[in-house]
XYZ file of C-alpha atoms in Angstrom:
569
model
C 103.578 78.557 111.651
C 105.291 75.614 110.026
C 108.665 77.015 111.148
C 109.731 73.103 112.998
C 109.395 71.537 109.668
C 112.316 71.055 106.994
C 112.603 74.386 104.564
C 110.445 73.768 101.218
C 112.765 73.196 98.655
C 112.701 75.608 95.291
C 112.793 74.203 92.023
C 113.969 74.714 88.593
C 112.290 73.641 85.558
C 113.434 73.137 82.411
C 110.500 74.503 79.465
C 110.358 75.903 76.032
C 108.668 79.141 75.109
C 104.681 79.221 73.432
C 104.839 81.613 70.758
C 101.216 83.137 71.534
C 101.925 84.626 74.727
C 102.014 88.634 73.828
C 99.027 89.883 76.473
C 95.682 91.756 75.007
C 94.209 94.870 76.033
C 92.663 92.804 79.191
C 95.643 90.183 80.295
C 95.960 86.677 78.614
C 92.682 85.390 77.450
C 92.533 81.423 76.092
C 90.263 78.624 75.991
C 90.389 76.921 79.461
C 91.582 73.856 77.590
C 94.730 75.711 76.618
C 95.822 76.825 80.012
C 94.664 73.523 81.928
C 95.781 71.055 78.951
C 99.254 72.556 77.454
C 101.573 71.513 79.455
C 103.983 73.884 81.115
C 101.119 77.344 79.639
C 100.312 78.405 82.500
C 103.569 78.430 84.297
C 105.411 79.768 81.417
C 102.788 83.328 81.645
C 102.902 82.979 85.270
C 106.824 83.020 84.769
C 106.922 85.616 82.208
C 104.514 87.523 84.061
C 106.995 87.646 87.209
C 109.964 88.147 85.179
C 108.624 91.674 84.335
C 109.116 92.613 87.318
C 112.681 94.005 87.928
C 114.655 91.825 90.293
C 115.470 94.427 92.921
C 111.781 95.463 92.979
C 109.898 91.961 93.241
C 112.227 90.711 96.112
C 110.544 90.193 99.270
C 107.173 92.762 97.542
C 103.919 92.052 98.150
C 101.457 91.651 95.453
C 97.809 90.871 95.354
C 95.555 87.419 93.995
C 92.248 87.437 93.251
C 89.551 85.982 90.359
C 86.550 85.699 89.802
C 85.664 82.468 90.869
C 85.800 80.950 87.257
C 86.686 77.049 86.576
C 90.593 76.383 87.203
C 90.761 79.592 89.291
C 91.415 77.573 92.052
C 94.202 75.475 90.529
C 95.677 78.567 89.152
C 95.814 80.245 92.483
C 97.739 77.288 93.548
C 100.770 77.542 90.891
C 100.844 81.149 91.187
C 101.598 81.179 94.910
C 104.301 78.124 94.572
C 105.997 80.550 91.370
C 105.582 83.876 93.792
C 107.132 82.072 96.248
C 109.949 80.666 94.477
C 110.648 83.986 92.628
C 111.130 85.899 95.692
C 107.740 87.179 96.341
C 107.604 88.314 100.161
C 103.993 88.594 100.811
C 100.910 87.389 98.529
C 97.591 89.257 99.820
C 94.665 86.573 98.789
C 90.934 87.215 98.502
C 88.744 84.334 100.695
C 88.498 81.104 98.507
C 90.368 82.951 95.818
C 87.514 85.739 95.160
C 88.450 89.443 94.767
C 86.317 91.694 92.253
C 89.034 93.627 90.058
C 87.581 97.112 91.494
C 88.782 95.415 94.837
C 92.244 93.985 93.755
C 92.365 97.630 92.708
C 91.751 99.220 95.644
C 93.957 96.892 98.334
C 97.103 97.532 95.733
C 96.301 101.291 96.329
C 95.925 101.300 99.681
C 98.622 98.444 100.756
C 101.195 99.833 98.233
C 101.556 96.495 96.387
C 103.838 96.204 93.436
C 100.514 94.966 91.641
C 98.191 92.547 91.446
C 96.993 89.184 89.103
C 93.168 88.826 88.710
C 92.041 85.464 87.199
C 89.377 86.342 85.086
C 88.327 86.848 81.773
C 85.332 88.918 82.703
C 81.924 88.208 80.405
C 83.015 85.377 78.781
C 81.421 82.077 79.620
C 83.499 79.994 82.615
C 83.599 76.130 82.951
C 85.846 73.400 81.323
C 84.317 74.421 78.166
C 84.713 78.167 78.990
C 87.869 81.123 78.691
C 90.192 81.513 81.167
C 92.439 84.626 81.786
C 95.425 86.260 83.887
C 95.479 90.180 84.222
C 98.284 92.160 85.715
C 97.815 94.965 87.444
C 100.435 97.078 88.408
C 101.266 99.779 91.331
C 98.461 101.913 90.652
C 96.223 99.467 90.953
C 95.319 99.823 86.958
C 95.625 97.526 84.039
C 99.462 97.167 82.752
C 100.588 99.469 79.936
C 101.820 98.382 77.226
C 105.120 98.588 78.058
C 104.710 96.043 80.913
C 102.728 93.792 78.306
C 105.367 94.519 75.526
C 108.206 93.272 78.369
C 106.139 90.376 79.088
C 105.939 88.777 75.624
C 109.307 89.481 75.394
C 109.965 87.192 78.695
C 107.470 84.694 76.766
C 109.133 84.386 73.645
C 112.502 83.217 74.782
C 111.778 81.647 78.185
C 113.898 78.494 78.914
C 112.785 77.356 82.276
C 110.459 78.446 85.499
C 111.097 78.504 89.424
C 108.470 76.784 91.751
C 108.041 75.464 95.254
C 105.597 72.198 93.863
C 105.582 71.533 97.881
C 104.171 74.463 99.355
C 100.043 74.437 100.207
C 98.018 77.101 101.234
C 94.463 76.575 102.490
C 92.371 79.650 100.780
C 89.392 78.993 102.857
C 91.622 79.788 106.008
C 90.990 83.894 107.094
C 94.579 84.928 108.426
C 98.396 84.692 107.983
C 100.279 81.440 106.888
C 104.120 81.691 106.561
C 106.864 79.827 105.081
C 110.162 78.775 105.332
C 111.887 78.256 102.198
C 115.427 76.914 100.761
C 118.183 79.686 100.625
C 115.634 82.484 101.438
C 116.059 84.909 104.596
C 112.980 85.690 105.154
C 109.803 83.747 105.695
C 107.296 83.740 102.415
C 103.943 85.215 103.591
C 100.689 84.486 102.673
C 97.795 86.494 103.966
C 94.187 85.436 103.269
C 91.606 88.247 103.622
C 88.015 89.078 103.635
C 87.161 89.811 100.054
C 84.754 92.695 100.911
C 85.859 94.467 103.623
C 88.633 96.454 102.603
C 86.396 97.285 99.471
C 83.561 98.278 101.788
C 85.426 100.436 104.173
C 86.608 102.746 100.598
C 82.972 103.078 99.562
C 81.873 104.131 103.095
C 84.156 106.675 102.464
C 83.110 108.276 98.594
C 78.906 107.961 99.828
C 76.816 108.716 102.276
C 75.307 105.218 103.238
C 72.798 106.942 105.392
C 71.385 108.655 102.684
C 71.266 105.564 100.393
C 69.941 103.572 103.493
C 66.630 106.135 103.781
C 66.041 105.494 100.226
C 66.293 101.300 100.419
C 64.037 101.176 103.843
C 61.176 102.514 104.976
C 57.533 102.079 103.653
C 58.238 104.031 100.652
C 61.150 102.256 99.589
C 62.584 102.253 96.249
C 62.637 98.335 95.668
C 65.863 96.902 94.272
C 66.581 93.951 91.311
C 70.090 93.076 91.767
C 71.708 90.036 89.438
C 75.227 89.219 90.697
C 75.057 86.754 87.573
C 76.805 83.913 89.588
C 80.366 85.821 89.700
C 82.200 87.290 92.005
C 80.084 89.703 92.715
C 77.610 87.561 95.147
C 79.466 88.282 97.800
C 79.558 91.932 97.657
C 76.568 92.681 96.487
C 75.051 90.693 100.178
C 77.419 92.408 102.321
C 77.002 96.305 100.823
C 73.757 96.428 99.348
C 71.908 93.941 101.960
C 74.090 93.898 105.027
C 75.156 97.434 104.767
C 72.495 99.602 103.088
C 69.586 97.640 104.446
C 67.882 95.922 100.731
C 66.266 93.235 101.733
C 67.832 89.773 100.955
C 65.364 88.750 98.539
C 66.687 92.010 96.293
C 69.658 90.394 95.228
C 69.771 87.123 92.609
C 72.320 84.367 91.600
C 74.788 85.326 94.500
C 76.174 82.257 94.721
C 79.401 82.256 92.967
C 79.652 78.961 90.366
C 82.614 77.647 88.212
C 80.242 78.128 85.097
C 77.984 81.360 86.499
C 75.454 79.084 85.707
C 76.062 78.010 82.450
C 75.366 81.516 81.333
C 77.737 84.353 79.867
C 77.920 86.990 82.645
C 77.051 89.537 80.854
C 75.778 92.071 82.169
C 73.662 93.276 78.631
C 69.666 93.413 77.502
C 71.092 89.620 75.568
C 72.434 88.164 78.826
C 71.219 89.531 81.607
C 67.245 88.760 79.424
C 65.935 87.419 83.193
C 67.119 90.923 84.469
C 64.817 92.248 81.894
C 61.666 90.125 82.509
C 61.460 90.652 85.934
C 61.944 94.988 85.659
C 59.365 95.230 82.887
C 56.626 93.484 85.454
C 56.821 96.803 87.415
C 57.669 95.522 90.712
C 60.908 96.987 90.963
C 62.044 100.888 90.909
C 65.668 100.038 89.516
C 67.299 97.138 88.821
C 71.123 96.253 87.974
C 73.597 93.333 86.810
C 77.333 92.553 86.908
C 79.461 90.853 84.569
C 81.951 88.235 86.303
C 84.676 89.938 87.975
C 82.477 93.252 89.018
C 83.864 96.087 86.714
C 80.920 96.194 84.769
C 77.264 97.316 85.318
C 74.028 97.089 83.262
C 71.381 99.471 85.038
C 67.390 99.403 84.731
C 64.770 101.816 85.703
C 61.115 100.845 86.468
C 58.992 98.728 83.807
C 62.619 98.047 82.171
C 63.687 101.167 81.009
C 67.516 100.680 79.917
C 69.995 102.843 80.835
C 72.840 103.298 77.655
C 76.230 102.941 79.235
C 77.233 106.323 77.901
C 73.618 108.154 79.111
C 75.258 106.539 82.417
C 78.209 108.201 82.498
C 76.850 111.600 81.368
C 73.979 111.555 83.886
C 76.955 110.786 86.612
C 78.663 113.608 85.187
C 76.265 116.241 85.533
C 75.193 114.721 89.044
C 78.542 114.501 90.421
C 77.331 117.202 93.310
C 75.304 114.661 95.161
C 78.622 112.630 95.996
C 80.412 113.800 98.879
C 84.184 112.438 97.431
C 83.267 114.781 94.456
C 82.147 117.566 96.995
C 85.887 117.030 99.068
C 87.975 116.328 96.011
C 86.408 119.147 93.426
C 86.250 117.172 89.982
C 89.086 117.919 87.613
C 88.139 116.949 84.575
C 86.428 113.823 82.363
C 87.434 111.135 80.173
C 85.839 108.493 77.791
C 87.230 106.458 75.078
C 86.686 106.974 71.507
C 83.706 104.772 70.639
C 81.505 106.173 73.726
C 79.346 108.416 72.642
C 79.591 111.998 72.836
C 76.921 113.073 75.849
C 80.002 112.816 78.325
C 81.449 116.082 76.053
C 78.139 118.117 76.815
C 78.294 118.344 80.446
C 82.126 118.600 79.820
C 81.161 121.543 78.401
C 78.808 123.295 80.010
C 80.902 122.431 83.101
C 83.901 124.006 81.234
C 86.141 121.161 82.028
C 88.593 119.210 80.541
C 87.604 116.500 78.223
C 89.549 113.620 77.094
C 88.875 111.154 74.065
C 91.306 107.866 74.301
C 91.405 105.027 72.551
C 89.126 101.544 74.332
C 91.478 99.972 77.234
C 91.325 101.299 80.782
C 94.916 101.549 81.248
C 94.728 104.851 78.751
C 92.422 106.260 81.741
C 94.972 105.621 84.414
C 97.569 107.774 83.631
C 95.317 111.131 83.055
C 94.070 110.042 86.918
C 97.743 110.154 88.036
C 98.585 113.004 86.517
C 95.610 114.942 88.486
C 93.487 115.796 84.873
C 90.300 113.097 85.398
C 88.012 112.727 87.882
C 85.406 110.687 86.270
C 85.999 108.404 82.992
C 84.229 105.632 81.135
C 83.761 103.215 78.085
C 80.502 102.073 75.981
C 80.975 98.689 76.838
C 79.120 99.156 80.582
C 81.726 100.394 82.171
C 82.368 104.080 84.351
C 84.849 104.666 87.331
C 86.590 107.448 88.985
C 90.272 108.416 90.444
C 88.978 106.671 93.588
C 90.763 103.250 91.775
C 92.540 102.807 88.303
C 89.514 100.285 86.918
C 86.056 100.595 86.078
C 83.778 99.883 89.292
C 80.359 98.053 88.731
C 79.085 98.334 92.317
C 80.385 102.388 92.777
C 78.602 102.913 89.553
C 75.324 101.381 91.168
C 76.014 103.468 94.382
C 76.734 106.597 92.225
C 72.729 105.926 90.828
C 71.738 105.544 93.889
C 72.998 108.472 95.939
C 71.663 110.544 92.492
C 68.210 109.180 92.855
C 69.009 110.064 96.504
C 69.521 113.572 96.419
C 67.143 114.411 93.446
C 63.996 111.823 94.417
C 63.394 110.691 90.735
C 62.935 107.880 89.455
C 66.175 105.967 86.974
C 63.704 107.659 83.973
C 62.977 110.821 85.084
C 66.585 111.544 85.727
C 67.342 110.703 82.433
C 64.660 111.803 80.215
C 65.317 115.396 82.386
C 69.274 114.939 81.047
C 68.176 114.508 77.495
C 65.868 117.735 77.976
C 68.500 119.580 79.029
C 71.796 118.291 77.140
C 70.160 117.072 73.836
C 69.631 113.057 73.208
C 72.293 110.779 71.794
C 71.078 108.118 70.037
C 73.654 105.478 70.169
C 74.387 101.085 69.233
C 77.067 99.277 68.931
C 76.741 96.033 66.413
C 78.925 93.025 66.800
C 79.913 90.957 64.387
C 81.510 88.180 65.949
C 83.966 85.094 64.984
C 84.787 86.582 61.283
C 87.911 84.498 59.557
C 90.757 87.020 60.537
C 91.295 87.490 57.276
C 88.390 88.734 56.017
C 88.188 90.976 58.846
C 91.698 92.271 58.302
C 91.100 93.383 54.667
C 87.489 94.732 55.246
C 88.628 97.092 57.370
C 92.167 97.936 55.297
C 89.435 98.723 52.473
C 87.142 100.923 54.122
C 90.374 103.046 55.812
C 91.418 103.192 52.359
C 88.199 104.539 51.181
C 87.037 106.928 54.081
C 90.880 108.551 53.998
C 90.885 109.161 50.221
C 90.531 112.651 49.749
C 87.157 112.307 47.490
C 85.318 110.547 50.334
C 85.866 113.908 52.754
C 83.395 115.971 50.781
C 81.002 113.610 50.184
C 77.093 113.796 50.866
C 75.066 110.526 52.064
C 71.192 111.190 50.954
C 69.476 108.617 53.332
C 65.667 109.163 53.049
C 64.707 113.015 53.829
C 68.034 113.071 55.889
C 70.956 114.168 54.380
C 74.618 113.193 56.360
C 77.926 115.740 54.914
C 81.281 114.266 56.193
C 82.914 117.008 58.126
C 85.890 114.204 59.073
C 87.259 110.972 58.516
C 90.333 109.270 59.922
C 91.912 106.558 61.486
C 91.871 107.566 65.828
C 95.339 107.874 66.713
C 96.391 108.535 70.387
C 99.013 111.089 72.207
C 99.062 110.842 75.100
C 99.165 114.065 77.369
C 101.052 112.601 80.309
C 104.056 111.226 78.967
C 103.379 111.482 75.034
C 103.125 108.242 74.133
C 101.380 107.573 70.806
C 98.673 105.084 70.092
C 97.785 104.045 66.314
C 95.189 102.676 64.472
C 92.635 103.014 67.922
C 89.460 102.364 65.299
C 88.234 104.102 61.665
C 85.834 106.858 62.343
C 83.898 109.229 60.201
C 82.146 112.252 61.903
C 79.050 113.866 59.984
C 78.110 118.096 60.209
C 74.856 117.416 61.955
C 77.340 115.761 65.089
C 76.504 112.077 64.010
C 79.487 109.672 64.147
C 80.349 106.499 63.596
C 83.076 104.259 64.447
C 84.813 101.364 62.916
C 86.589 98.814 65.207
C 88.619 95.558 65.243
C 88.012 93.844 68.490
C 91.137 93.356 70.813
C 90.037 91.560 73.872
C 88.752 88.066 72.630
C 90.229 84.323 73.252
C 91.549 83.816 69.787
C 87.796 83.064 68.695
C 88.339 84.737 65.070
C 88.035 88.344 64.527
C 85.387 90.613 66.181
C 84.549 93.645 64.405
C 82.231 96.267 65.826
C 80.482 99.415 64.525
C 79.431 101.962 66.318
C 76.282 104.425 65.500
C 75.415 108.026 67.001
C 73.227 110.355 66.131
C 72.387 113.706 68.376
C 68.675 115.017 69.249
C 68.201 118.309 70.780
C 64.559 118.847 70.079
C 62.765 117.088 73.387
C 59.497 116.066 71.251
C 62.052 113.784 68.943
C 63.385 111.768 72.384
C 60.968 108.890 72.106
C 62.638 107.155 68.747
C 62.991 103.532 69.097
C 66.477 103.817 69.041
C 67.131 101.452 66.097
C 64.861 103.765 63.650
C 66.756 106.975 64.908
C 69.445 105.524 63.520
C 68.352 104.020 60.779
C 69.835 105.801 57.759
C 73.347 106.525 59.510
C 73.256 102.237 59.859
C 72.421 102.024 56.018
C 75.669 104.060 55.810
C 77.684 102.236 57.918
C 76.784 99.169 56.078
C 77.072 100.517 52.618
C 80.472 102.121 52.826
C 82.190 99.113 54.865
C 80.157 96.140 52.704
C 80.478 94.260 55.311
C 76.946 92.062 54.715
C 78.483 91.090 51.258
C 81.977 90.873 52.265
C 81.572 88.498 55.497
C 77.944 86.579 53.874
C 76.396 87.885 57.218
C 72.765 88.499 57.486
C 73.285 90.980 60.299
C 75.400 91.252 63.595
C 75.679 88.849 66.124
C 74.469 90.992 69.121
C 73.045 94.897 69.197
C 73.696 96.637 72.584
């Protein structure tokens, strides 16, 4: 305790407002130039960010820090805990050396009742000087913020005139424990608290699986033989403790657990692109099932023997029918399912055939956390590699690996058997999703103002695409809108989408997420397969003529002079 020493003084200080400030769907994403070089950026968010945060409620709360271990996280952690401190903050919760994995900040705001939580991270995209940096808020639920809280924030941004810090105060974040603080005109002491970054984490899991069972399947003579690639993030850490420590893989399972500034120099993603060494080493048979992380741990990539990929939304349909062989699921009973719009539709076959609930939302996690609250979602997930449950408010990498597992568990089958067994039963959905990345905004904009244009005119509903021997009928088109069943809110212009009579779809987005790189837009193909003897397509030649459709009715070669996308998952 440093209670002998003179108070640490607060200050005020004077700024001017950025004008670019309004958060995305996942927090403030910029170049790592912008918030290390501008002067002033990173306090102003920080201060806007607080500000949010109704007076009465933030004095003397706690709230949660983590990140991802990404370049200037460090440095970051440092201003936020003088700004905190200085804005009446009581208690800041810190993961060891500044690492938390957002499924974790998620879980210690649940279970500590914090009023929320920031996570510096900006997930898949590349860390390092040269790299993106990014704050996320969490709030009481442990979930993303809605958009109110992100609408209230720009606000704050837009007109902000000066910030409150304690430049004095130091915390040492390699230091397990409790260090408090007197400060100027405060009554109580400011409270730091810097805790193990797995444990709290750990002790929930123990509590949704049963380790032992997962345990008999890692050891043992005729063990199934892990890949793990912790991709240089966060997820290291937990990955050694719970898959190694815990569950009993040996150490030489897990790769790139060492979490680096730059994860390597590589983008931790957690895709066939990125995660290519991943890839390699599963298709030289050694391994029964193999898995990756992106940097902050909310997303998964998953691998069966000899490489066999696992789609994200096979993933989360396979989960879905499987959800016996967890014992939270057993306990809790499973209320109903969730995905967002540009997932494919497998989740809505076990929906159905388990006659529950299913809900379509628009791409953004936070959509997913109040249908959890509300009691109507037990199990939810996104396209983009990412599945969770009502056991947190965010998607959950390792859970998702521990969900295969325990399945694998209980039915002894290898990653393909369960699936190709799913597809027998439920039909096969042929799904991609094409990127085309770093278009001039402009371009982008009016492409897609075009093709709404053309796929809501009233002609374009009866039409007929002749594509080879197949022929696609429109049955709908429309631009996804949103209502919320919890509270009603309404959500526009969620992505264009046409649906097709033989249950094909495709899906027309604009790209929300990205550092202010240009414009992203992505298309997303799905066709469905019931007849087992037709579940061996190359994936790309199922969906062949629904991709010549895609590409004929948006123009989108012509109109952007691209060859093809940027990257195919």
């Amino acid at each position: 305790r440093r209670m002998e020493t003179s108070p640490i003084p607060v200050v005020t200080v004077q700024t001017a407002p950025f004008e670019d400030q309004r958060p995305g769907t996942s927090g403030l994403r910029r170049k790592t130039a912008v918030f290390e070089g501008k002067k002033n950026y990173l306090q102003n968010y920080i201060q806007s960010l607080l500000s949010s945060i109704d007076l009465r409620d933030r004095q003397g709360c706690t709230m949660v820090v983590g990140s991802d271990g990404r370049y200037f996280s460090r440095a970051a952690i440092e201003v936020i805990v003088q700004m905190a401190a200085a804005n009446g903050i009581g208690r800041l919760v810190i993961g060891h050396n500044g690492l938390l994995s957002t499924p974790a900040v998620s879980c210690i705001i649940r279970k500590i009742k914090a009023i929320g939580g920031i996570i510096l991270t900006a997930s898949h995209s590349p860390g390092g000087p040269g790299g993106d940096f990014g704050i996320k808020f969490n709030v009481a639920n442990g979930g993303p913020s809605p958009d109110t809280v992100m609408e209230k924030i720009s606000q704050v941004s837009r007109t902000l005139e000066e910030y409150a810090i304690c430049p004095d105060l130091r915390i040492d974040l390699s230091r397990l424990g409790r260090q408090e603080f007197d400060l100027e005109n405060k009554f109580k002491p400011f409270r730091v608290e810097i805790i193990d970054s797995v444990e709290v984490y750990l002790q929930m899991l123990r509590n949704i699986f049963d380790f032992s069972a997962i345990k008999s399947l890692l050891t043992g003579p005729d063990r199934l033989k892990l890949h793990i690639d912790a991709m240089n993030g966060v997820m290291g850490p937990y990955v050694r403790r719970i898959l190694c420590d815990e569950l009993g893989a040996p150490a030489n399972s897990a790769v790139n657990c060492v979490p680096l500034e730059d994860f390597g120099g590589q983008p931790p993603e957690p895709n066939l692109t990125y995660a290519s060494s991943l890839v390699d080493a599963m298709k030289g048979g050694d391994f029964g099932f193999g898995a990756a992380f992106d940097a902050d741990g909310d997303r998964y990539m998953i691998l069966g023997e000899n490489g066999f990929f696992v789609n994200p939304s096979d993933s989360l349909a396979v989960m879905a029918a499987n959800l016996a062989a967890i014992p939270f699921f057993r306990q809790q009973g499973v209320k109903g399912f969730a995905r967002s719009v540009a997932t494919s539709t497998a989740l809505d076959r076990v929906a159905k055939a388990m006659k529950l609930a299913l809900y379509e939302t628009p791409t953004g996690w936070r959509y997913f956390g109040n249908l959890m609250d509300s009691g109507r979602c037990s199990l939810c997930g996104e396209e983009s590699f990412g599945t969770g449950s009502d056991h947190i408010r965010e998607k959950d990498g390792l859970w998702s690996v521990l969900m295969w597992l325990s399945i694998m568990a209980a039915r002894k089958q290898t990653v393909e058997q369960i699936v190709r067994e799913h597809w027998a039963k439920f039909g096969r959905h042929y799904y991609c999703r094409f990127d085309y990345e770093a278009l001039d905004p402009r371009v982008a904009f009016y492409l897609m103002r075009d093709l709404e244009a053309l796929i809501l005119d009233k002609a374009f509903m009866s039409q007929r695409f002749a594509v080879g021997d197949h022929v696609y009928g429109v049955e709908k088109s429309e631009n996804f809108e949103y209502v919320d069943p919890v509270d009603g809110n309404v959500a526009r212009n969620q992505g264009l989408r046409v649906i097709f009579s033989n249950a094909a779809r495709l899906v027309f987005r604009m790209s929300g997420s990205g550092g202010g790189m240009g414009a992203t837009i992505r298309i997303y193909a799905e066709s469905f397969e019931k007849d087992p003897e037709r579940h061996n397509r190359e994936t790309q030649v199922a969906l062949g003529p629904l991709i010549a459709i895609a590409l004929k009715i948006s123009n989108i070669h012509e109109r952007t002079g691209r060859r093809g996308p940027n990257i195919i998952t």
